[in-house]
Amino acid sequence: MSLHVWLGFIVAAILISLSPGAGAISCMASGMRYGYRRSLPNIAGMQLGIALQLIVVGISLGALLAASTLAFDLVKAFGVAYLCYLGWQQFRAEARPLQLADAGVGAGTPRALLLQGFLVNASNPKATIFLLAVLPQFIDAHAPPLPQYLVCMATLTVVDIIVMSGYALFASRVLRLLREPHHQRWMHRFFGSVFVLAAGLLALFRRA
């Protein structure tokens, strides 16, 4: 992959990561609820989800989702259901006074947050279709594909970690300003509602 093609992919990766979606919502929700450090497993799980998406596209199973109505609808239904579940969990999360020094006390386990981040990205067929449309523009058909896909995966992973960390850090700073239980209650309800809204938007997504 040439330098100018790689730089072009970096721009595409930044746009993909910055675009509002379930991943950004999940990072902000975990950052607000648990603090930045306790949100790192969630961010790591998202990268595993991105890796799976790239592998799916790389071995052409993404074309199956693009061509098969049943496969696409099944993956989309799982994604919608999982986002609704996250919304319900966030909406009913316990509100309690927060101390600045221990914003992560009582947080979810690292394993649970890792799985949550993975499922949020892995169950999004919109991301698969998007990558299926974008990646071929940066892959040289006359060069070995594996090194190019590895470069794309590493680039997208680094960019997404930076962007998602920004979302989580921003939310954790907001968290520090919202220490009273009634503040927390409304923030939980807000993010819970946004998860459900994201599920509704995903349900409306149709293949081009």
Short mmCIF file of C-alpha atoms in Angstrom, two decimals:
data_model
loop_
_atom_site.label_atom_id
_atom_site.label_comp_id
_atom_site.label_asym_id
_atom_site.label_seq_id
_atom_site.Cartn_x
_atom_site.Cartn_y
_atom_site.Cartn_z
CA MET A 1 0.00 0.00 0.00
CA SER A 2 1.48 3.32 -1.09
CA LEU A 3 1.79 6.28 1.25
CA HIS A 4 -0.86 8.42 -0.44
CA VAL A 5 -3.36 5.53 -0.45
CA TRP A 6 -2.66 4.90 3.23
CA LEU A 7 -3.13 8.58 4.06
CA GLY A 8 -6.43 8.47 2.20
CA PHE A 9 -7.51 5.49 4.28
CA ILE A 10 -6.58 7.34 7.48
CA VAL A 11 -9.02 10.09 6.48
CA ALA A 12 -11.70 7.47 5.81
CA ALA A 13 -10.95 5.77 9.16
CA ILE A 14 -11.30 9.06 11.03
CA LEU A 15 -14.66 9.73 9.37
CA ILE A 16 -15.85 6.19 10.15
CA SER A 17 -14.87 6.50 13.82
CA LEU A 18 -16.22 10.02 14.31
CA SER A 19 -19.60 9.26 12.77
CA PRO A 20 -22.27 9.06 15.49
CA GLY A 21 -23.34 5.51 16.19
CA ALA A 22 -23.75 2.78 18.75
CA GLY A 23 -20.01 2.65 19.44
CA ALA A 24 -19.79 6.32 20.35
CA ILE A 25 -22.90 6.01 22.50
CA SER A 26 -21.50 2.97 24.29
CA CYS A 27 -18.20 4.75 25.01
CA MET A 28 -19.91 7.86 26.33
CA ALA A 29 -22.30 5.82 28.45
CA SER A 30 -19.50 3.74 30.01
CA GLY A 31 -17.32 6.82 30.48
CA MET A 32 -20.14 8.68 32.17
CA ARG A 33 -21.07 5.74 34.37
CA TYR A 34 -17.69 4.19 35.19
CA GLY A 35 -14.99 6.75 34.36
CA TYR A 36 -12.36 6.56 31.64
CA ARG A 37 -10.09 3.87 33.07
CA ARG A 38 -12.92 1.44 33.71
CA SER A 39 -14.14 2.09 30.13
CA LEU A 40 -10.95 0.78 28.53
CA PRO A 41 -12.21 -2.85 28.28
CA ASN A 42 -15.29 -1.54 26.47
CA ILE A 43 -13.07 0.28 23.98
CA ALA A 44 -10.90 -2.84 23.58
CA GLY A 45 -13.97 -4.94 22.91
CA MET A 46 -14.99 -2.55 20.16
CA GLN A 47 -11.65 -3.10 18.47
CA LEU A 48 -12.27 -6.85 18.50
CA GLY A 49 -15.63 -6.15 16.90
CA ILE A 50 -13.97 -4.01 14.23
CA ALA A 51 -11.40 -6.76 13.64
CA LEU A 52 -14.21 -9.28 13.12
CA GLN A 53 -15.95 -6.91 10.71
CA LEU A 54 -12.75 -6.51 8.69
CA ILE A 55 -12.16 -10.26 8.66
CA VAL A 56 -15.73 -10.82 7.48
CA VAL A 57 -15.22 -8.31 4.68
CA GLY A 58 -11.74 -9.59 3.91
CA ILE A 59 -12.86 -13.18 3.34
CA SER A 60 -15.88 -11.96 1.36
CA LEU A 61 -18.54 -13.03 3.86
CA GLY A 62 -19.54 -9.37 3.85
CA ALA A 63 -20.81 -10.00 0.35
CA LEU A 64 -23.15 -12.63 1.84
CA LEU A 65 -24.72 -10.01 4.09
CA ALA A 66 -24.98 -7.68 1.13
CA ALA A 67 -26.60 -10.33 -1.07
CA SER A 68 -28.60 -12.46 1.37
CA THR A 69 -31.72 -10.84 2.78
CA LEU A 70 -32.06 -13.51 5.47
CA ALA A 71 -28.44 -13.23 6.70
CA PHE A 72 -28.61 -9.45 6.71
CA ASP A 73 -31.94 -9.36 8.57
CA LEU A 74 -30.80 -11.89 11.17
CA VAL A 75 -27.64 -9.94 12.02
CA LYS A 76 -29.56 -6.68 12.02
CA ALA A 77 -32.27 -8.10 14.31
CA PHE A 78 -29.62 -9.23 16.79
CA GLY A 79 -28.02 -5.79 16.72
CA VAL A 80 -31.36 -4.04 17.28
CA ALA A 81 -32.26 -6.36 20.15
CA TYR A 82 -28.87 -5.93 21.82
CA LEU A 83 -29.00 -2.13 21.60
CA CYS A 84 -32.49 -2.18 23.13
CA TYR A 85 -31.15 -4.39 25.92
CA LEU A 86 -28.29 -1.95 26.56
CA GLY A 87 -30.77 0.91 26.58
CA TRP A 88 -32.96 -0.83 29.16
CA GLN A 89 -29.96 -1.66 31.34
CA GLN A 90 -28.71 1.92 31.16
CA PHE A 91 -32.18 3.38 31.78
CA ARG A 92 -32.67 1.39 34.98
CA ALA A 93 -29.07 1.80 36.25
CA GLU A 94 -28.81 2.71 39.92
CA ALA A 95 -28.32 6.40 40.70
CA ARG A 96 -25.98 7.08 43.60
CA PRO A 97 -23.70 9.87 44.81
CA LEU A 98 -20.32 9.76 43.08
CA GLN A 99 -16.97 10.57 44.62
CA LEU A 100 -14.34 12.10 42.35
CA ALA A 101 -11.69 9.67 43.53
CA ASP A 102 -13.68 6.49 42.96
CA ALA A 103 -15.93 7.09 39.98
CA GLY A 104 -15.38 3.51 38.91
CA VAL A 105 -16.54 1.86 42.15
CA GLY A 106 -19.43 -0.48 41.53
CA ALA A 107 -18.73 -0.56 37.80
CA GLY A 108 -19.32 -3.51 35.51
CA THR A 109 -16.63 -6.16 35.31
CA PRO A 110 -13.91 -5.76 32.67
CA ARG A 111 -15.11 -8.97 31.01
CA ALA A 112 -18.68 -7.69 30.75
CA LEU A 113 -17.57 -4.35 29.33
CA LEU A 114 -15.25 -6.12 26.87
CA LEU A 115 -18.12 -8.30 25.66
CA GLN A 116 -20.44 -5.31 25.43
CA GLY A 117 -18.01 -3.38 23.24
CA PHE A 118 -17.44 -6.42 21.03
CA LEU A 119 -21.13 -7.10 20.51
CA VAL A 120 -21.95 -3.46 19.79
CA ASN A 121 -19.56 -3.41 16.81
CA ALA A 122 -19.78 -7.05 15.73
CA SER A 123 -23.60 -7.01 15.53
CA ASN A 124 -23.79 -3.95 13.29
CA PRO A 125 -24.38 -5.01 9.66
CA LYS A 126 -24.31 -1.35 8.65
CA ALA A 127 -20.60 -1.33 9.48
CA THR A 128 -20.07 -4.46 7.38
CA ILE A 129 -21.82 -2.95 4.37
CA PHE A 130 -19.92 0.31 4.83
CA LEU A 131 -16.55 -1.44 5.01
CA LEU A 132 -17.50 -3.62 2.06
CA ALA A 133 -18.07 -0.45 0.04
CA VAL A 134 -15.05 1.50 1.30
CA LEU A 135 -12.20 -1.02 1.67
CA PRO A 136 -11.95 -2.11 -2.00
CA GLN A 137 -11.12 1.48 -2.95
CA PHE A 138 -7.86 1.20 -0.97
CA ILE A 139 -6.87 -2.36 -1.85
CA ASP A 140 -4.50 -2.94 -4.78
CA ALA A 141 -5.81 -5.98 -6.65
CA HIS A 142 -2.35 -6.60 -8.12
CA ALA A 143 -0.63 -6.84 -4.72
CA PRO A 144 -0.96 -9.48 -1.97
CA PRO A 145 -4.22 -8.68 -0.13
CA LEU A 146 -3.31 -9.93 3.38
CA PRO A 147 -0.65 -7.29 4.17
CA GLN A 148 -2.99 -4.56 2.89
CA TYR A 149 -5.86 -5.76 5.07
CA LEU A 150 -3.54 -5.95 8.07
CA VAL A 151 -2.43 -2.35 7.48
CA CYS A 152 -6.07 -1.26 7.18
CA MET A 153 -7.00 -3.16 10.35
CA ALA A 154 -4.12 -1.66 12.34
CA THR A 155 -4.88 1.84 11.06
CA LEU A 156 -8.60 1.66 11.78
CA THR A 157 -7.93 0.16 15.23
CA VAL A 158 -5.50 2.91 16.27
CA VAL A 159 -7.77 5.66 14.95
CA ASP A 160 -10.84 4.17 16.62
CA ILE A 161 -9.06 3.77 19.97
CA ILE A 162 -8.12 7.46 19.89
CA VAL A 163 -11.61 8.62 18.90
CA MET A 164 -13.46 6.34 21.34
CA SER A 165 -11.08 7.34 24.12
CA GLY A 166 -12.00 10.93 23.36
CA TYR A 167 -15.69 10.12 23.68
CA ALA A 168 -15.14 8.27 26.95
CA LEU A 169 -12.88 10.99 28.37
CA PHE A 170 -15.40 13.67 27.48
CA ALA A 171 -18.18 11.74 29.18
CA SER A 172 -16.03 11.05 32.24
CA ARG A 173 -15.40 14.78 32.61
CA VAL A 174 -19.15 15.36 32.44
CA LEU A 175 -19.51 12.59 35.03
CA ARG A 176 -17.34 14.52 37.46
CA LEU A 177 -19.72 17.48 37.24
CA LEU A 178 -22.83 15.39 37.83
CA ARG A 179 -22.33 14.01 41.31
CA GLU A 180 -25.88 14.05 42.69
CA PRO A 181 -28.14 11.00 42.31
CA HIS A 182 -30.84 12.92 40.43
CA HIS A 183 -28.20 14.10 37.93
CA GLN A 184 -27.07 10.52 37.45
CA ARG A 185 -30.65 9.32 37.08
CA TRP A 186 -31.36 11.70 34.22
CA MET A 187 -28.05 10.92 32.52
CA HIS A 188 -28.77 7.19 32.70
CA ARG A 189 -32.20 7.79 31.21
CA PHE A 190 -30.72 9.98 28.49
CA PHE A 191 -28.16 7.40 27.38
CA GLY A 192 -30.70 4.60 27.72
CA SER A 193 -33.04 6.49 25.41
CA VAL A 194 -30.21 7.16 22.95
CA PHE A 195 -29.38 3.43 22.82
CA VAL A 196 -33.01 2.68 21.97
CA LEU A 197 -32.98 5.46 19.35
CA ALA A 198 -29.84 3.93 17.83
CA ALA A 199 -31.66 0.58 17.74
CA GLY A 200 -34.54 2.24 15.90
CA LEU A 201 -32.20 3.81 13.36
CA LEU A 202 -30.47 0.46 12.81
CA ALA A 203 -33.85 -1.19 12.32
CA LEU A 204 -34.61 1.32 9.56
CA PHE A 205 -31.28 0.72 7.81
CA ARG A 206 -31.68 -0.89 4.39
CA ARG A 207 -29.12 -2.26 1.99
CA ALA A 208 -28.34 -0.02 -0.96
#
